[in-house]
Short mmCIF file of C-alpha atoms in Angstrom, two decimals:
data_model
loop_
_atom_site.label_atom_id
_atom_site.label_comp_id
_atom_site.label_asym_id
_atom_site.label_seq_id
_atom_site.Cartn_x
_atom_site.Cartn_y
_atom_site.Cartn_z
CA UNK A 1011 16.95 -16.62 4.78
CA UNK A 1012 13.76 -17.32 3.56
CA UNK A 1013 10.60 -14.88 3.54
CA UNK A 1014 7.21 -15.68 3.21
CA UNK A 1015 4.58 -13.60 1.31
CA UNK A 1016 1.25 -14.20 2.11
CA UNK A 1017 -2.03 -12.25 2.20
CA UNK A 1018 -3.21 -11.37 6.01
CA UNK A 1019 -5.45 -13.12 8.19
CA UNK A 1020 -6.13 -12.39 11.32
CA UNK A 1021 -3.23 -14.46 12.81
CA UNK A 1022 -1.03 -11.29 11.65
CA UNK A 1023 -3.00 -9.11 14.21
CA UNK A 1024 -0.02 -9.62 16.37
CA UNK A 1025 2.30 -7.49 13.99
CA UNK A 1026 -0.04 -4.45 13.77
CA UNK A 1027 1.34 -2.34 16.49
CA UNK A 1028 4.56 -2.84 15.18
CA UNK A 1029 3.64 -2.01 11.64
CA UNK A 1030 2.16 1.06 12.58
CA UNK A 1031 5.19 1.98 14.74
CA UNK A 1032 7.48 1.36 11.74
CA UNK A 1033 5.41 3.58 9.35
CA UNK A 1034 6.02 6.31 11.34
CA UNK A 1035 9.27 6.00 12.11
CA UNK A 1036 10.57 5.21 8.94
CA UNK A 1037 8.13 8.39 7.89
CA UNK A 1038 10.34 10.41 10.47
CA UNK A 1039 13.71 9.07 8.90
CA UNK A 1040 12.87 10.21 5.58
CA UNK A 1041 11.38 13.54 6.68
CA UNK A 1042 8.57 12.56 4.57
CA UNK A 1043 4.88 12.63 5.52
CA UNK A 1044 2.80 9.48 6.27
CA UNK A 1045 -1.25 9.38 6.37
CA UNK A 1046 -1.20 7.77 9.81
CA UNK A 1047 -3.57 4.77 10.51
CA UNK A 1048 -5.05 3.84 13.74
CA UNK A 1049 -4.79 0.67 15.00
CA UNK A 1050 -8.47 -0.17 14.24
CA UNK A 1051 -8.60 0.56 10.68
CA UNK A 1052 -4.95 -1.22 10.30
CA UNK A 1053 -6.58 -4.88 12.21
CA UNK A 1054 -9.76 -4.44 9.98
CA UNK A 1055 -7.41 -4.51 6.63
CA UNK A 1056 -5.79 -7.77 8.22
CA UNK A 1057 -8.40 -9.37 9.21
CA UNK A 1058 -10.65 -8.87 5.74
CA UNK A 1059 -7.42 -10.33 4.12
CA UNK A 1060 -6.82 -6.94 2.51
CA UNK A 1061 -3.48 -7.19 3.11
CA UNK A 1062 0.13 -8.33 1.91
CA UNK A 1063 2.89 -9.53 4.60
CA UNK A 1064 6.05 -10.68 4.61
CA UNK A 1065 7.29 -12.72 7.59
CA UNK A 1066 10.58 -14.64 7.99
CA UNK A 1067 10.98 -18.47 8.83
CA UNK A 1068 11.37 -17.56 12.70
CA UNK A 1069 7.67 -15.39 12.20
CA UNK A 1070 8.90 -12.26 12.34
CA UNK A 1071 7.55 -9.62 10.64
CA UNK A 1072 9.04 -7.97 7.79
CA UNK A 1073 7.00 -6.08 5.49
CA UNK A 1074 3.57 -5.16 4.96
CA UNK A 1075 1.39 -3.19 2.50
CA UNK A 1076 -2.43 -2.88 1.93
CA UNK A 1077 -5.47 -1.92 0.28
CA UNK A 1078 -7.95 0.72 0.13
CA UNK A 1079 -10.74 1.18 -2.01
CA UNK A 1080 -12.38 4.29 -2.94
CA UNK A 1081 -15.17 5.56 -4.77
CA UNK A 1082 -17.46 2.75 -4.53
CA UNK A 1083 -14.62 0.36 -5.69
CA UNK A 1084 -13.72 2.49 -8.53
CA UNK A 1085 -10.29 3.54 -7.14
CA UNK A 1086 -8.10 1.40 -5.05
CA UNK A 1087 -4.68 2.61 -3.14
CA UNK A 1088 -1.99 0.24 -2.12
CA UNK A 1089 -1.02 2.04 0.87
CA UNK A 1090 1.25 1.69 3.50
CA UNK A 1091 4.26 -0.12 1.95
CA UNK A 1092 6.69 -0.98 4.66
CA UNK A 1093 9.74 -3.02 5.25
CA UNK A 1094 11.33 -3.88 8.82
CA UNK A 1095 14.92 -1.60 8.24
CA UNK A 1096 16.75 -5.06 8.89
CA UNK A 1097 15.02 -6.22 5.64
CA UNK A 1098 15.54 -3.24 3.36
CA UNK A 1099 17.59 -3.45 -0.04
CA UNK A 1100 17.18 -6.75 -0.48
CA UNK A 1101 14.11 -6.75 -2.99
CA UNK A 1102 11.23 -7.58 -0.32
CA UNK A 1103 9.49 -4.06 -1.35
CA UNK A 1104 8.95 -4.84 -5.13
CA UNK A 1105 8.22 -8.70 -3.78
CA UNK A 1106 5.23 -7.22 -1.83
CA UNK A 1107 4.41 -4.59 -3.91
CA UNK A 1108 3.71 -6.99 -7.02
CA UNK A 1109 1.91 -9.38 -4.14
CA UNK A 1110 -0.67 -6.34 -3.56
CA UNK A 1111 -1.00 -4.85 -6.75
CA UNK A 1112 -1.86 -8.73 -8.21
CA UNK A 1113 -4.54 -8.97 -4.89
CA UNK A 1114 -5.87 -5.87 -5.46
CA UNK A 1115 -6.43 -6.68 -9.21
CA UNK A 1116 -8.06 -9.92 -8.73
CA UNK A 1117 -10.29 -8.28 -5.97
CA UNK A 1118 -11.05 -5.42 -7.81
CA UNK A 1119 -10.99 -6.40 -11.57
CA UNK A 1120 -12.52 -3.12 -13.04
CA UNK A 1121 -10.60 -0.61 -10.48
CA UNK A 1122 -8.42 1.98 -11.64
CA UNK A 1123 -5.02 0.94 -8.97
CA UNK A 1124 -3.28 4.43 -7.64
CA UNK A 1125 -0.49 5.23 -5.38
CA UNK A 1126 0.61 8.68 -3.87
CA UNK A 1127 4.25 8.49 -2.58
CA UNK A 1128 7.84 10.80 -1.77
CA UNK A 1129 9.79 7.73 -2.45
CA UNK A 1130 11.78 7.06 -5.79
CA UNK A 1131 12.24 3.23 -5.13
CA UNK A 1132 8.07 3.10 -4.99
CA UNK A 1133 7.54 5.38 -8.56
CA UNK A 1134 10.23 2.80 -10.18
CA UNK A 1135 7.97 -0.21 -9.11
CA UNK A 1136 4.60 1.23 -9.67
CA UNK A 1137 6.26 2.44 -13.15
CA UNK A 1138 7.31 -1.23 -13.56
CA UNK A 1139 4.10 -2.55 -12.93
CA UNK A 1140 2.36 -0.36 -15.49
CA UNK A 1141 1.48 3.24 -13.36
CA UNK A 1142 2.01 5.88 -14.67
CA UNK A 1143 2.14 10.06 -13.23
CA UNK A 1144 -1.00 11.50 -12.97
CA UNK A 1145 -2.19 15.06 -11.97
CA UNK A 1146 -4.20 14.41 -8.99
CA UNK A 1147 -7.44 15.20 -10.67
CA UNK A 1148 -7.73 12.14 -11.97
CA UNK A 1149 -7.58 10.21 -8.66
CA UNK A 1150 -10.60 9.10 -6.69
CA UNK A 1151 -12.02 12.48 -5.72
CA UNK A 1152 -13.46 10.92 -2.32
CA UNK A 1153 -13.31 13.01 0.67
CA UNK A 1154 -12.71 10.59 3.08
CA UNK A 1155 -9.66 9.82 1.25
CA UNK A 1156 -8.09 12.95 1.42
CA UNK A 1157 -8.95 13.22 4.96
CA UNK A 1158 -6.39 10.38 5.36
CA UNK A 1159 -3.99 13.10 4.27
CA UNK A 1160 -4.45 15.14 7.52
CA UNK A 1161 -2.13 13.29 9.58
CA UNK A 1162 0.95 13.80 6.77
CA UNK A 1163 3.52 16.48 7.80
CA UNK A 1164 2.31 18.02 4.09
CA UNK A 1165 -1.18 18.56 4.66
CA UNK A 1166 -0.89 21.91 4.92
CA UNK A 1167 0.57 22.52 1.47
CA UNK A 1168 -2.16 19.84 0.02
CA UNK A 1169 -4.97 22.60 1.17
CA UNK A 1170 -2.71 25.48 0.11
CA UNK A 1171 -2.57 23.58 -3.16
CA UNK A 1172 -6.88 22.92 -2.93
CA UNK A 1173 -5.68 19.34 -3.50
CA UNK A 1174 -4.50 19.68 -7.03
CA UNK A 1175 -1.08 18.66 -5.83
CA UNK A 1176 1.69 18.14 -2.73
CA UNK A 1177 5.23 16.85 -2.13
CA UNK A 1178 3.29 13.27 -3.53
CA UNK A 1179 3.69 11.80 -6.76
CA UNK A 1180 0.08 10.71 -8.11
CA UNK A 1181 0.66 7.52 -10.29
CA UNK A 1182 -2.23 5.27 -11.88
CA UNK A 1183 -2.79 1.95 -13.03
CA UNK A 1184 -5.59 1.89 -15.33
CA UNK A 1185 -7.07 -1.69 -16.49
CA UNK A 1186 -7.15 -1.98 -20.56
CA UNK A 1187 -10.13 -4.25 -20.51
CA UNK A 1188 -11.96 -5.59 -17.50
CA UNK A 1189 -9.78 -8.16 -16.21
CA UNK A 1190 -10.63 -11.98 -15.48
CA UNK A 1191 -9.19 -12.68 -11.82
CA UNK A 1192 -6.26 -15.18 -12.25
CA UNK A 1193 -5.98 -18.43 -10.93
CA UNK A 1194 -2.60 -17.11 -8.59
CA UNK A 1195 -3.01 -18.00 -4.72
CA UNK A 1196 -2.61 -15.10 -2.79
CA UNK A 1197 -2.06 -16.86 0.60
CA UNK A 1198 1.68 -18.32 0.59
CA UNK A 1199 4.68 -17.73 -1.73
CA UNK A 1200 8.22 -17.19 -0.85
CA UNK A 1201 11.76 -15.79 -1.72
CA UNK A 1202 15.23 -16.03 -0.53
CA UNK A 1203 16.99 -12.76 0.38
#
């Protein structure tokens, strides 16, 4: 089976609703917490092409991840990493995670590129692709960003915490030098699984 990778447009607006529905149930699974998005905010990432997607020959949907910048474009999150359970241990997260973390670097050259997550398999590829664990002082310190906390089943240990720390790992990509954006096309690329 082949999957496509491909940065969003607003043709993907049809696979919101079952993105978001995914998050949260995968969330659930896990009995980890999730910063829930509305549907809004998700179809604004997709349309601005601030997003990553993986869909299968027949066009159905199986992964997604995007970006969110913080702090005046200082900070930028690849958040929501997602992939449809019939998809899953095949590969298709790292596929998409490399897909957003090169995006986000060509969008946002001089950002520092963070990531707050439960999940092992997500620290191993954000370790691969040059993160490393940070305390969470040294993430963007922008309130509306921790506000998208609210919704996790955590938040309450977050505040406890004054936001120095929760169930999360904080991890951090910092650019060496400011980076020239690379020639790669974000728009199609594909993999067998």
């Amino acid at each position: 089976m082949t999957i496509k990778i491909e940065q969003t447009n607003s043709q993907h607006l049809i696979f919101c609703e079952a993105i978001i529905e995914e998050m949260e149930l995968s969330a659930k699974v896990r009995g980890t917490g999730i910063a829930k998005r509305s549907t809004e905010y998700l179809s604004k990432k997709i349309i601005d092409g601030n997003g990553i997607i993986a869909l299968t020959e027949e066009n159905e949907w199986a992964g997604f991840c995007y970006i969110e910048t913080w702090s005046h474009e200082k900070f930028v999150a690849n958040s929501g990493l997602i992939v449809a359970p019939k998809f899953r241990k095949h590969g298709l997260a790292r596929k998409i995670k490399q897909a957003i973390f090169s995006l986000s670097q060509d969008k946002f050259p001089n950002a520092k590129i963070f990531g707050l997550t439960t999940g092992l398999a997500v620290m191993k590829i954000n370790s691969d692709l040059g993160y490393e664990p940070v305390t969470y002082s040294e993430l963007t310190q922008d309130e509306n960003f921790w506000n998208g906390c609210k919704s996790c089943v955590n938040y309450e240990i977050l505040i406890a915490k004054e936001k120095k720390n929760c169930l999360c790992t904080a991890m951090l990509y910092e650019p060496k030098v400011a980076l020239i954006p690379n020639e790669e096309n974000h728009e199609k690329s594909s993999f067998s699984l």
